[in-house]
Amino acid sequence: MGGYPSGSSSASLADILERVLDKGIVIAGDIRINLLDIELLTVKLRILIASVDKAKEMGIDWWEHDASLSSRHQDRSLADENERLRAELAELRRASALPGAAQDGSGRTAPREEAAPAPEPVKRRPPS
């Protein structure tokens, strides 16, 4: 009867997968869209399927240096820049604080409110 594959076919599938990951496989293809011999779009596809060890042998290790993919990634440049910019911002706020400025609960300095000058009355000429 049909249904589930036999044990030998799953073993052969595992063997095929192991061989592909061990040796690696490259799938390459191009998609071109032309209109009246004018190339509108070209998409080049290059897919490499391999194990991590095989990829490292080939010199491919981009996942080790990507901060979003590796927990061991130690690039602190963005965090350092963020801290430096926060310190500069705090210094600018301290320097620009007016002597009579009010402090709110967050430690930020609220600018002192000054009365806006009254608008000058508009003088209109009588119709001639």
Coordinates of C-alpha atoms in Angstrom, one line a residue:
M1 CA 0.0 0.0 0.0
G2 CA 1.0 3.6 -0.4
G3 CA 1.3 6.1 2.4
Y4 CA 4.6 6.5 4.2
P5 CA 7.9 6.0 2.5
S6 CA 9.9 3.0 3.4
G7 CA 13.0 3.2 5.7
S8 CA 15.4 2.7 2.8
S9 CA 14.1 5.8 0.9
S10 CA 14.5 8.0 4.0
A11 CA 18.0 6.7 4.5
S12 CA 18.8 7.4 0.9
L13 CA 17.4 10.9 1.3
A14 CA 19.6 11.4 4.4
D15 CA 22.6 10.2 2.4
I16 CA 21.8 12.6 -0.4
L17 CA 21.4 15.5 2.1
E18 CA 24.7 14.6 3.8
R19 CA 26.5 14.4 0.5
V20 CA 25.1 17.8 -0.7
L21 CA 26.1 19.5 2.6
D22 CA 29.5 17.8 2.6
K23 CA 30.4 18.7 -1.0
G24 CA 28.2 21.7 -1.5
I25 CA 26.0 22.6 -4.4
V26 CA 25.7 25.7 -6.4
I27 CA 22.5 26.7 -8.2
A28 CA 22.8 29.6 -10.6
G29 CA 20.3 31.2 -12.9
D30 CA 19.5 34.5 -14.6
I31 CA 16.1 36.0 -15.2
R32 CA 15.9 38.6 -17.9
I33 CA 12.9 40.7 -18.9
N34 CA 13.2 42.3 -22.3
L35 CA 10.8 44.4 -24.3
L36 CA 11.6 44.9 -28.0
D37 CA 15.2 44.0 -27.4
I38 CA 15.5 46.5 -24.5
E39 CA 16.6 44.9 -21.3
L40 CA 14.2 46.1 -18.6
L41 CA 15.2 43.9 -15.7
T42 CA 17.9 41.3 -15.0
V43 CA 17.9 39.2 -11.8
K44 CA 21.0 37.0 -11.2
L45 CA 20.5 34.2 -8.8
R46 CA 23.4 32.4 -7.1
I47 CA 22.5 29.9 -4.4
L48 CA 25.1 27.9 -2.4
I49 CA 23.9 25.1 -0.3
A50 CA 26.7 23.7 2.0
S51 CA 27.5 22.8 5.6
V52 CA 29.0 25.5 7.8
D53 CA 32.3 23.6 7.8
K54 CA 32.4 23.5 4.0
A55 CA 31.5 27.2 3.7
K56 CA 34.3 28.1 6.1
E57 CA 36.7 26.0 3.9
M58 CA 35.6 28.1 1.0
G59 CA 36.2 31.3 2.9
I60 CA 32.6 32.2 3.5
D61 CA 31.9 33.2 7.1
W62 CA 29.8 36.4 7.0
W63 CA 27.4 35.1 9.7
E64 CA 30.3 35.3 12.3
H65 CA 30.8 39.0 11.7
D66 CA 27.1 40.0 11.5
A67 CA 25.9 41.4 14.9
S68 CA 22.3 40.4 14.2
L69 CA 23.3 36.7 13.6
S70 CA 26.2 36.1 16.0
S71 CA 26.1 36.3 19.8
R72 CA 30.0 36.4 19.8
H73 CA 30.1 39.5 17.6
Q74 CA 32.0 42.2 19.6
D75 CA 31.5 45.3 17.5
R76 CA 30.9 48.0 20.1
S77 CA 31.3 51.0 17.7
L78 CA 27.6 51.8 17.6
A79 CA 27.2 51.5 21.3
D80 CA 30.2 53.7 21.9
E81 CA 29.0 56.3 19.5
N82 CA 25.6 56.2 21.1
E83 CA 27.1 56.8 24.6
R84 CA 29.3 59.6 23.2
L85 CA 26.3 61.3 21.5
R86 CA 24.3 61.1 24.7
A87 CA 27.1 62.7 26.7
E88 CA 27.4 65.5 24.1
L89 CA 23.6 66.1 24.2
A90 CA 23.6 66.2 28.0
E91 CA 26.5 68.8 27.9
L92 CA 24.7 70.9 25.4
R93 CA 21.6 70.9 27.5
R94 CA 23.6 71.9 30.6
A95 CA 25.3 74.7 28.6
S96 CA 22.1 76.1 27.1
A97 CA 20.2 76.0 30.4
L98 CA 19.1 79.6 31.3
P99 CA 19.7 80.8 34.9
G100 CA 16.0 81.0 35.6
A101 CA 15.0 77.8 33.8
A102 CA 12.7 75.4 35.7
Q103 CA 13.7 71.8 36.3
D104 CA 11.1 69.1 35.7
G105 CA 11.2 65.8 37.5
S106 CA 13.1 64.0 34.7
G107 CA 16.2 66.2 35.2
R108 CA 15.7 68.0 31.9
T109 CA 15.7 71.7 31.8
A110 CA 12.5 73.3 30.6
P111 CA 13.0 76.6 28.8
R112 CA 11.9 79.7 30.6
E113 CA 8.7 81.1 29.2
E114 CA 8.9 84.6 28.1
A115 CA 6.1 86.9 27.2
A116 CA 5.7 87.2 23.4
P117 CA 5.7 90.7 22.2
A118 CA 2.3 92.1 21.4
P119 CA 1.5 92.4 17.8
E120 CA 1.5 95.9 16.4
P121 CA -1.9 97.2 15.5
V122 CA -2.6 97.2 11.8
K123 CA -3.1 100.7 10.5
R124 CA -5.5 100.9 7.6
R125 CA -6.0 103.8 5.3
P126 CA -9.5 105.1 4.8
P127 CA -10.9 104.3 1.4
S128 CA -10.3 107.1 -1.1

